[in-house]
Amino acid sequence: MGSVPNMNGDSFNLFDKRQTAVGCYAEPCCPNNKNHPGAAPLVAPFLYLGAKNGLPATKTGNIEVPADADKAHAFQAPGPNDIRGPCPGLNTMANHHFISHDGITNLAEMLDAQQNCFNVGYDLAMALAVIGIALSGDPVTTKLSIGCDATPRTSAVGSLLGEELGIDAHNLDWPVIKSPTKLTISNQKFEADTSLSRSDYYFNAPDDFTFNATLFAMMDQTVQGSFTLPNMVKFMGMRYTQSLTTNPTFYFGPKVVLLYGAASFLFRLFPNFVSGDTAPPILKFVAPFFGANQTNTGFKNPKFIFSGGERFPDDWHNRQTPLTLANVADDFVTMYGMAPVLLGGNVGVNNFDALNTTGISGVTNGSFKGATAQQIICLFYQIATENLPTTVGGTVTSLSNAVIALVIKNLNPLPVFVGCPLRTS
């Protein structure tokens, strides 16, 4: 591509708004479906990988998802009272009733759905679910909104963590960040700057969760319809440069390991694995997971609109073998090593401060350069247990006792975390 566009302004004309109140994720305007159906149960012969009740899967992959005759998991677009957020995978699973269609899910649902739908390994499924709940949900009920703040529906009796902001969450009000006299780094909990298909918080705050067709087109044009590892590294580098040079509150901290993980899903989880674990990550199979419909042809100047809902492609099959946390850590080391960038953030456009916090697994001198896969695995654990810096001057502190208890119960027993500093209380 030529010059990198500034994502502030007319580039947002292809947005689809995914909340009842435009651009709002706060609890008062979060969609509220009085009907909470829960995930549709798996009924023989449609048992997929056999994961149920939050336990490990019992079958191998290369299974069609959803099966043609499985009407319980056919696509259903979200209604005006259903919550959707920035994660294509979660939105897809909700639209197919593998997690509750209203967008309020829980630990067991997320474990079952990730395994049955995508053949995500149990350790990776557990790590992602626990991190989501720890950062944005309720550690007691294990409930989580896949989008906006639904605290009255996710918490038990009041929230132990205050507002449970959901996957959409940023801990900063728009008037503060947008003030021309006070440019403050955004406090990111889960969704981050340089997303593949969502705008930086600064440019469309508080809406950094809505599908951005312009960014998706930019990605497709960059990778020429082939979402391979090297091509995704190229696009992620462009997004980093774009945010660095145009976003005065740009922040790229340790939690970007989750962003790299999400990028790897495009070539590790989204292809149509009709035979084995080797399949081309082409637009035909990637686009439906984002709800992206192309309105023209070719890669020179692609145009997309939102289809109305993320979905599994027709006749789609999941991986044969589970995608593990170790696999994701290996991909991160490879991807970051191909194009290492500094961690930190802007205080004003092109006024970048490198992250200088110590004690973060895999980070040395504000960079992941030289990090090992084992250090990245330990970082996933650290993200679940500690308030890693969400600002340039932020510090590392522990999360609540309820979160620590959730982690000790669910992450400590996993063999993948052997060798990491584990919490015991």
Short mmCIF file of C-alpha atoms in Angstrom, two decimals:
data_model
loop_
_atom_site.label_atom_id
_atom_site.label_comp_id
_atom_site.label_asym_id
_atom_site.label_seq_id
_atom_site.Cartn_x
_atom_site.Cartn_y
_atom_site.Cartn_z
CA MET A 1 0.00 0.00 0.00
CA GLY A 2 1.00 3.62 -0.24
CA SER A 3 0.78 6.04 2.65
CA VAL A 4 -0.96 4.91 5.81
CA PRO A 5 -4.28 6.73 6.22
CA ASN A 6 -5.26 8.63 9.34
CA MET A 7 -8.21 6.69 10.75
CA ASN A 8 -9.94 9.81 12.04
CA GLY A 9 -12.77 11.08 9.84
CA ASP A 10 -14.41 9.76 6.70
CA SER A 11 -12.76 6.36 7.01
CA PHE A 12 -15.49 5.34 9.44
CA ASN A 13 -18.35 5.56 6.95
CA LEU A 14 -18.63 1.76 6.72
CA PHE A 15 -19.07 1.10 10.44
CA ASP A 16 -21.84 -1.10 11.71
CA LYS A 17 -22.87 0.00 15.19
CA ARG A 18 -23.16 -2.97 17.52
CA GLN A 19 -24.71 -1.42 20.62
CA THR A 20 -28.16 -0.03 21.36
CA ALA A 21 -26.73 3.44 21.94
CA VAL A 22 -24.21 4.45 19.31
CA GLY A 23 -20.66 4.08 20.52
CA CYS A 24 -21.61 3.28 24.11
CA TYR A 25 -20.39 0.38 26.22
CA ALA A 26 -21.46 1.74 29.64
CA GLU A 27 -24.01 -0.27 31.62
CA PRO A 28 -27.02 2.09 31.17
CA CYS A 29 -26.95 1.72 27.38
CA CYS A 30 -25.75 -1.89 27.13
CA PRO A 31 -28.34 -4.10 25.36
CA ASN A 32 -30.38 -6.10 27.84
CA ASN A 33 -32.10 -9.23 26.59
CA LYS A 34 -34.50 -10.43 29.28
CA ASN A 35 -34.21 -13.91 27.76
CA HIS A 36 -30.89 -15.55 28.68
CA PRO A 37 -31.01 -18.85 26.77
CA GLY A 38 -27.53 -20.13 27.54
CA ALA A 39 -25.64 -22.20 25.00
CA ALA A 40 -27.75 -24.58 22.92
CA PRO A 41 -27.06 -28.10 24.24
CA LEU A 42 -25.16 -30.60 22.14
CA VAL A 43 -27.50 -33.41 21.09
CA ALA A 44 -26.41 -36.64 19.38
CA PRO A 45 -25.29 -37.09 16.71
CA PHE A 46 -23.98 -33.49 16.83
CA LEU A 47 -21.53 -33.80 19.72
CA TYR A 48 -18.59 -32.14 17.91
CA LEU A 49 -15.40 -32.70 19.95
CA GLY A 50 -17.31 -33.91 23.00
CA ALA A 51 -16.37 -31.01 25.29
CA LYS A 52 -19.06 -30.39 27.90
CA ASN A 53 -19.40 -29.00 31.42
CA GLY A 54 -16.05 -27.21 31.13
CA LEU A 55 -14.04 -30.42 30.74
CA PRO A 56 -11.49 -31.35 28.06
CA ALA A 57 -12.67 -32.52 24.63
CA THR A 58 -12.76 -36.25 23.97
CA LYS A 59 -12.72 -36.40 20.16
CA THR A 60 -10.39 -35.38 17.34
CA GLY A 61 -11.05 -32.55 14.93
CA ASN A 62 -11.66 -32.09 11.19
CA ILE A 63 -15.36 -31.92 12.09
CA GLU A 64 -17.81 -29.74 10.15
CA VAL A 65 -19.00 -26.81 12.30
CA PRO A 66 -21.89 -26.46 12.46
CA ALA A 67 -23.08 -29.73 10.96
CA ASP A 68 -25.54 -29.16 8.13
CA ALA A 69 -28.43 -30.85 9.96
CA ASP A 70 -27.70 -29.27 13.36
CA LYS A 71 -30.49 -26.71 13.43
CA ALA A 72 -29.77 -25.78 17.07
CA HIS A 73 -26.46 -24.24 15.98
CA ALA A 74 -27.53 -22.66 12.71
CA PHE A 75 -26.62 -19.00 12.27
CA GLN A 76 -28.94 -16.44 13.87
CA ALA A 77 -28.07 -12.78 13.57
CA PRO A 78 -27.95 -10.82 16.83
CA GLY A 79 -31.07 -8.88 17.72
CA PRO A 80 -31.17 -5.32 19.07
CA ASN A 81 -31.02 -6.59 22.68
CA ASP A 82 -28.09 -8.98 22.15
CA ILE A 83 -24.55 -8.01 23.12
CA ARG A 84 -21.68 -8.35 20.66
CA GLY A 85 -18.13 -7.05 20.98
CA PRO A 86 -14.71 -6.84 19.35
CA CYS A 87 -13.81 -10.55 19.23
CA PRO A 88 -14.81 -12.25 15.96
CA GLY A 89 -14.56 -15.72 17.51
CA LEU A 90 -16.82 -14.94 20.47
CA ASN A 91 -19.32 -13.16 18.24
CA THR A 92 -19.36 -16.13 15.86
CA MET A 93 -19.93 -18.64 18.65
CA ALA A 94 -22.77 -16.51 20.06
CA ASN A 95 -24.42 -16.15 16.64
CA HIS A 96 -24.41 -19.95 16.37
CA HIS A 97 -25.61 -20.57 19.96
CA PHE A 98 -22.39 -22.32 21.07
CA ILE A 99 -22.36 -19.67 23.80
CA SER A 100 -25.47 -17.81 24.90
CA HIS A 101 -26.95 -15.81 22.04
CA ASP A 102 -27.58 -12.79 24.28
CA GLY A 103 -23.83 -12.28 24.74
CA ILE A 104 -23.58 -13.14 28.44
CA THR A 105 -21.43 -16.24 28.81
CA ASN A 106 -19.46 -18.06 31.52
CA LEU A 107 -16.34 -20.14 32.05
CA ALA A 108 -17.83 -23.55 31.22
CA GLU A 109 -19.55 -22.25 28.06
CA MET A 110 -16.36 -20.65 26.79
CA LEU A 111 -14.31 -23.78 27.45
CA ASP A 112 -16.81 -26.04 25.68
CA ALA A 113 -17.35 -23.69 22.74
CA GLN A 114 -13.68 -22.99 22.01
CA GLN A 115 -12.92 -26.70 21.95
CA ASN A 116 -16.01 -27.89 20.07
CA CYS A 117 -15.95 -25.11 17.48
CA PHE A 118 -12.27 -24.43 16.79
CA ASN A 119 -10.41 -27.34 18.46
CA VAL A 120 -8.65 -24.91 20.75
CA GLY A 121 -6.56 -26.93 23.21
CA TYR A 122 -7.82 -27.11 26.78
CA ASP A 123 -4.88 -25.14 28.19
CA LEU A 124 -5.29 -22.30 25.68
CA ALA A 125 -9.07 -22.30 26.05
CA MET A 126 -8.73 -22.09 29.83
CA ALA A 127 -6.09 -19.34 29.69
CA LEU A 128 -8.16 -17.16 27.35
CA ALA A 129 -11.37 -17.68 29.31
CA VAL A 130 -9.77 -16.99 32.70
CA ILE A 131 -7.98 -13.88 31.40
CA GLY A 132 -11.26 -12.57 29.98
CA ILE A 133 -13.08 -13.14 33.25
CA ALA A 134 -10.21 -11.79 35.36
CA LEU A 135 -9.92 -8.55 33.40
CA SER A 136 -13.52 -7.89 32.41
CA GLY A 137 -15.94 -10.29 34.11
CA ASP A 138 -16.89 -11.70 37.51
CA PRO A 139 -14.49 -14.20 39.15
CA VAL A 140 -17.20 -15.59 41.45
CA THR A 141 -20.01 -16.26 38.97
CA THR A 142 -17.42 -16.66 36.13
CA LYS A 143 -19.83 -14.70 33.93
CA LEU A 144 -18.58 -12.36 31.23
CA SER A 145 -20.14 -9.97 28.75
CA ILE A 146 -18.61 -10.47 25.30
CA GLY A 147 -19.20 -6.77 24.67
CA CYS A 148 -20.41 -3.92 26.84
CA ASP A 149 -20.80 -3.45 30.60
CA ALA A 150 -23.54 -5.79 31.85
CA THR A 151 -22.52 -5.81 35.52
CA PRO A 152 -26.06 -6.40 36.91
CA ARG A 153 -26.22 -9.60 34.84
CA THR A 154 -22.64 -10.85 35.31
CA SER A 155 -22.09 -10.15 39.02
CA ALA A 156 -23.45 -12.04 42.01
CA VAL A 157 -24.54 -9.43 44.58
CA GLY A 158 -22.84 -6.29 43.45
CA SER A 159 -19.43 -6.56 41.86
CA LEU A 160 -16.29 -7.45 43.77
CA LEU A 161 -14.31 -5.59 41.10
CA GLY A 162 -16.60 -2.59 40.73
CA GLU A 163 -17.87 -2.30 37.16
CA GLU A 164 -17.41 -5.46 35.10
CA LEU A 165 -16.90 -3.70 31.82
CA GLY A 166 -16.94 -6.66 29.42
CA ILE A 167 -14.59 -7.31 26.52
CA ASP A 168 -15.21 -3.80 25.11
CA ALA A 169 -13.62 -2.25 28.15
CA HIS A 170 -11.39 0.78 28.40
CA ASN A 171 -11.07 2.40 31.84
CA LEU A 172 -11.22 5.96 30.65
CA ASP A 173 -14.04 8.31 29.82
CA TRP A 174 -14.07 9.89 26.35
CA PRO A 175 -14.13 13.55 27.48
CA VAL A 176 -10.84 13.05 29.34
CA ILE A 177 -8.96 11.39 26.52
CA LYS A 178 -10.30 13.75 23.85
CA SER A 179 -9.51 16.94 25.73
CA PRO A 180 -7.21 19.07 23.54
CA THR A 181 -5.38 20.25 26.64
CA LYS A 182 -4.97 16.90 28.35
CA LEU A 183 -3.86 13.98 26.22
CA THR A 184 -3.99 10.99 28.52
CA ILE A 185 -2.89 7.47 27.66
CA SER A 186 -5.92 5.19 27.51
CA ASN A 187 -6.17 2.57 30.24
CA GLN A 188 -6.65 -0.66 28.33
CA LYS A 189 -8.09 -3.76 29.98
CA PHE A 190 -8.69 -6.11 27.05
CA GLU A 191 -9.28 -4.39 23.71
CA ALA A 192 -6.17 -2.54 22.53
CA ASP A 193 -4.80 -0.07 20.02
CA THR A 194 -3.55 -1.43 16.66
CA SER A 195 -6.40 -3.95 16.44
CA LEU A 196 -6.75 -5.78 13.14
CA SER A 197 -10.31 -4.62 12.50
CA ARG A 198 -11.24 -2.15 15.25
CA SER A 199 -10.25 1.51 15.52
CA ASP A 200 -7.93 2.86 18.18
CA TYR A 201 -9.88 4.18 21.14
CA TYR A 202 -8.75 7.76 20.55
CA PHE A 203 -10.23 8.07 17.06
CA ASN A 204 -13.74 6.86 17.82
CA ALA A 205 -14.02 6.73 21.61
CA PRO A 206 -15.62 5.13 23.37
CA ASP A 207 -16.22 2.81 20.41
CA ASP A 208 -13.14 0.68 19.82
CA PHE A 209 -15.24 -2.46 19.50
CA THR A 210 -17.20 -1.98 16.27
CA PHE A 211 -16.12 -3.63 13.01
CA ASN A 212 -14.16 -1.13 10.92
CA ALA A 213 -14.58 -2.08 7.26
CA THR A 214 -11.83 0.35 6.23
CA LEU A 215 -9.28 -1.41 8.43
CA PHE A 216 -10.42 -4.84 7.24
CA ALA A 217 -10.02 -3.68 3.63
CA MET A 218 -6.56 -2.34 4.49
CA MET A 219 -5.66 -5.75 5.91
CA ASP A 220 -7.01 -7.62 2.88
CA GLN A 221 -5.17 -5.29 0.49
CA THR A 222 -1.94 -5.70 2.45
CA VAL A 223 -2.05 -9.50 2.58
CA GLN A 224 -3.57 -9.87 -0.90
CA GLY A 225 -6.22 -12.22 0.40
CA SER A 226 -3.70 -14.58 2.02
CA PHE A 227 -3.61 -14.23 5.83
CA THR A 228 -0.36 -16.13 6.37
CA LEU A 229 2.02 -15.56 9.27
CA PRO A 230 4.47 -13.36 7.29
CA ASN A 231 1.63 -11.35 5.78
CA MET A 232 0.01 -10.79 9.16
CA VAL A 233 3.35 -9.57 10.55
CA LYS A 234 3.48 -7.07 7.68
CA PHE A 235 -0.01 -5.76 8.40
CA MET A 236 0.57 -5.56 12.15
CA GLY A 237 3.69 -3.50 11.47
CA MET A 238 1.63 -1.11 9.37
CA ARG A 239 -0.95 -0.76 12.15
CA TYR A 240 1.80 -0.04 14.70
CA THR A 241 3.26 2.69 12.47
CA GLN A 242 -0.20 4.10 11.78
CA SER A 243 -1.04 4.42 15.46
CA LEU A 244 2.41 5.66 16.41
CA THR A 245 2.27 8.51 13.88
CA THR A 246 -1.38 9.56 14.21
CA ASN A 247 -2.69 8.62 17.67
CA PRO A 248 -1.53 10.96 20.46
CA THR A 249 -2.64 8.46 23.11
CA PHE A 250 -1.31 5.33 21.41
CA TYR A 251 -0.35 2.60 23.88
CA PHE A 252 1.32 -0.72 23.08
CA GLY A 253 1.93 -2.60 26.30
CA PRO A 254 2.63 -6.16 27.49
CA LYS A 255 -0.94 -7.31 26.86
CA VAL A 256 -0.31 -7.01 23.11
CA VAL A 257 0.67 -10.67 23.38
CA LEU A 258 -3.12 -11.22 23.20
CA LEU A 259 -3.28 -9.17 19.99
CA TYR A 260 -0.58 -11.29 18.38
CA GLY A 261 -2.46 -14.38 19.52
CA ALA A 262 -5.64 -13.09 17.90
CA ALA A 263 -3.73 -12.42 14.67
CA SER A 264 -2.37 -15.96 14.67
CA PHE A 265 -5.92 -17.33 14.83
CA LEU A 266 -6.48 -16.13 11.26
CA PHE A 267 -3.99 -18.74 9.98
CA ARG A 268 -4.21 -21.29 12.83
CA LEU A 269 -7.98 -21.48 13.44
CA PHE A 270 -9.97 -19.80 10.63
CA PRO A 271 -8.92 -21.79 7.50
CA ASN A 272 -11.14 -24.65 6.34
CA PHE A 273 -9.33 -27.71 7.66
CA VAL A 274 -11.01 -30.35 5.54
CA SER A 275 -7.91 -32.55 5.82
CA GLY A 276 -5.33 -32.32 8.59
CA ASP A 277 -4.00 -29.04 9.98
CA THR A 278 -2.69 -27.52 6.76
CA ALA A 279 -5.10 -25.25 4.93
CA PRO A 280 -4.76 -21.91 3.13
CA PRO A 281 -5.85 -18.90 5.24
CA ILE A 282 -7.66 -17.19 2.39
CA LEU A 283 -10.27 -14.43 2.39
CA LYS A 284 -13.11 -16.84 1.56
CA PHE A 285 -12.76 -18.45 4.98
CA VAL A 286 -11.46 -15.55 7.07
CA ALA A 287 -14.02 -12.91 6.06
CA PRO A 288 -17.16 -14.64 7.43
CA PHE A 289 -15.65 -14.73 10.94
CA PHE A 290 -15.46 -10.92 10.81
CA GLY A 291 -18.87 -10.52 9.18
CA ALA A 292 -17.10 -8.92 6.22
CA ASN A 293 -18.76 -8.95 2.78
CA GLN A 294 -16.74 -7.66 -0.16
CA THR A 295 -18.74 -5.41 -2.48
CA ASN A 296 -16.22 -5.42 -5.34
CA THR A 297 -13.55 -7.80 -6.59
CA GLY A 298 -9.78 -8.02 -6.33
CA PHE A 299 -7.18 -6.79 -3.83
CA LYS A 300 -6.13 -3.46 -5.38
CA ASN A 301 -8.85 -1.41 -3.71
CA PRO A 302 -11.17 -3.80 -1.87
CA LYS A 303 -14.41 -2.56 -0.32
CA PHE A 304 -16.29 -4.29 2.49
CA ILE A 305 -19.52 -3.89 4.39
CA PHE A 306 -20.69 -5.61 7.56
CA SER A 307 -22.92 -8.58 6.78
CA GLY A 308 -25.06 -8.34 9.92
CA GLY A 309 -23.29 -11.03 11.89
CA GLU A 310 -20.11 -13.06 12.21
CA ARG A 311 -20.54 -16.69 11.19
CA PHE A 312 -18.85 -19.95 10.28
CA PRO A 313 -18.18 -20.29 6.55
CA ASP A 314 -20.25 -22.81 4.61
CA ASP A 315 -18.98 -26.40 4.85
CA TRP A 316 -16.26 -25.33 7.29
CA HIS A 317 -14.17 -27.86 9.24
CA ASN A 318 -12.08 -27.24 12.35
CA ARG A 319 -8.48 -28.28 13.02
CA GLN A 320 -7.54 -31.93 13.42
CA THR A 321 -5.22 -31.41 16.41
CA PRO A 322 -5.74 -28.93 19.26
CA LEU A 323 -4.11 -25.50 19.09
CA THR A 324 -2.25 -25.19 22.38
CA LEU A 325 -0.91 -22.30 24.43
CA ALA A 326 2.60 -23.46 23.53
CA ASN A 327 1.70 -23.17 19.83
CA VAL A 328 0.50 -19.59 20.32
CA ALA A 329 3.62 -18.71 22.31
CA ASP A 330 5.83 -20.11 19.55
CA ASP A 331 3.95 -18.05 16.95
CA PHE A 332 4.34 -14.93 19.07
CA VAL A 333 8.11 -15.39 19.33
CA THR A 334 8.31 -15.88 15.57
CA MET A 335 6.02 -12.99 14.66
CA TYR A 336 7.51 -10.47 17.06
CA GLY A 337 11.03 -11.55 16.12
CA MET A 338 10.34 -10.83 12.44
CA ALA A 339 9.44 -7.21 13.20
CA PRO A 340 10.32 -6.22 16.79
CA VAL A 341 8.90 -2.91 18.05
CA LEU A 342 9.18 -1.04 21.32
CA LEU A 343 6.58 -1.30 24.03
CA GLY A 344 5.28 1.99 25.38
CA GLY A 345 3.06 4.82 24.23
CA ASN A 346 2.63 8.33 22.93
CA VAL A 347 2.11 11.44 24.99
CA GLY A 348 1.17 13.50 21.98
CA VAL A 349 1.67 12.56 18.33
CA ASN A 350 5.11 11.09 17.65
CA ASN A 351 6.15 11.70 21.26
CA PHE A 352 6.80 8.06 22.20
CA ASP A 353 7.88 6.96 25.67
CA ALA A 354 9.25 3.45 25.95
CA LEU A 355 7.92 1.21 28.71
CA ASN A 356 10.46 1.01 31.53
CA THR A 357 8.60 -1.21 34.00
CA THR A 358 10.51 -4.27 35.22
CA GLY A 359 9.17 -7.62 36.37
CA ILE A 360 7.19 -8.49 33.22
CA SER A 361 7.85 -11.96 31.85
CA GLY A 362 9.69 -11.81 28.53
CA VAL A 363 10.18 -8.02 28.54
CA THR A 364 13.70 -6.54 28.59
CA ASN A 365 14.44 -2.87 27.97
CA GLY A 366 10.92 -2.21 26.76
CA SER A 367 10.92 -5.03 24.22
CA PHE A 368 10.07 -8.71 23.76
CA LYS A 369 13.21 -9.15 21.68
CA GLY A 370 14.94 -12.33 22.82
CA ALA A 371 11.93 -13.62 24.76
CA THR A 372 11.43 -17.38 24.84
CA ALA A 373 8.18 -19.22 24.27
CA GLN A 374 8.23 -20.32 27.92
CA GLN A 375 8.46 -16.68 29.05
CA ILE A 376 5.45 -15.84 26.88
CA ILE A 377 3.49 -18.74 28.40
CA CYS A 378 4.32 -17.34 31.84
CA LEU A 379 3.22 -13.88 30.66
CA PHE A 380 -0.26 -15.27 29.94
CA TYR A 381 -0.39 -16.39 33.57
CA GLN A 382 0.91 -13.02 34.74
CA ILE A 383 -1.77 -11.18 32.74
CA ALA A 384 -4.43 -13.20 34.56
CA THR A 385 -3.04 -12.43 38.03
CA GLU A 386 -1.57 -8.93 37.88
CA ASN A 387 -2.54 -5.45 36.78
CA LEU A 388 0.17 -5.14 34.14
CA PRO A 389 0.86 -1.55 33.07
CA THR A 390 -1.88 -0.02 30.96
CA THR A 391 -0.11 3.33 30.79
CA VAL A 392 3.50 4.29 30.15
CA GLY A 393 4.07 5.07 33.83
CA GLY A 394 1.92 2.25 35.16
CA THR A 395 3.00 -0.30 37.75
CA VAL A 396 2.54 -4.02 38.30
CA THR A 397 0.09 -4.79 41.12
CA SER A 398 -2.05 -7.78 42.09
CA LEU A 399 -5.67 -8.17 41.09
CA SER A 400 -8.39 -8.94 43.65
CA ASN A 401 -8.32 -11.99 45.92
CA ALA A 402 -11.32 -13.40 44.05
CA VAL A 403 -9.41 -13.23 40.76
CA ILE A 404 -6.36 -14.87 42.34
CA ALA A 405 -8.59 -17.67 43.66
CA LEU A 406 -10.06 -18.15 40.16
CA VAL A 407 -6.56 -18.43 38.69
CA ILE A 408 -5.24 -20.79 41.38
CA LYS A 409 -8.19 -23.12 40.85
CA ASN A 410 -8.15 -23.14 37.05
CA LEU A 411 -4.67 -22.25 35.78
CA ASN A 412 -2.29 -23.59 38.43
CA PRO A 413 -3.13 -27.26 37.71
CA LEU A 414 -2.34 -26.96 33.98
CA PRO A 415 1.01 -28.62 33.08
CA VAL A 416 1.82 -25.84 30.59
CA PHE A 417 2.48 -23.44 33.50
CA VAL A 418 5.06 -25.66 35.21
CA GLY A 419 8.17 -23.51 35.65
CA CYS A 420 6.24 -20.24 35.89
CA PRO A 421 6.03 -18.26 39.13
CA LEU A 422 2.59 -19.37 40.34
CA ARG A 423 0.43 -17.70 42.94
CA THR A 424 -0.58 -19.78 45.95
CA SER A 425 -2.63 -17.16 47.75
#
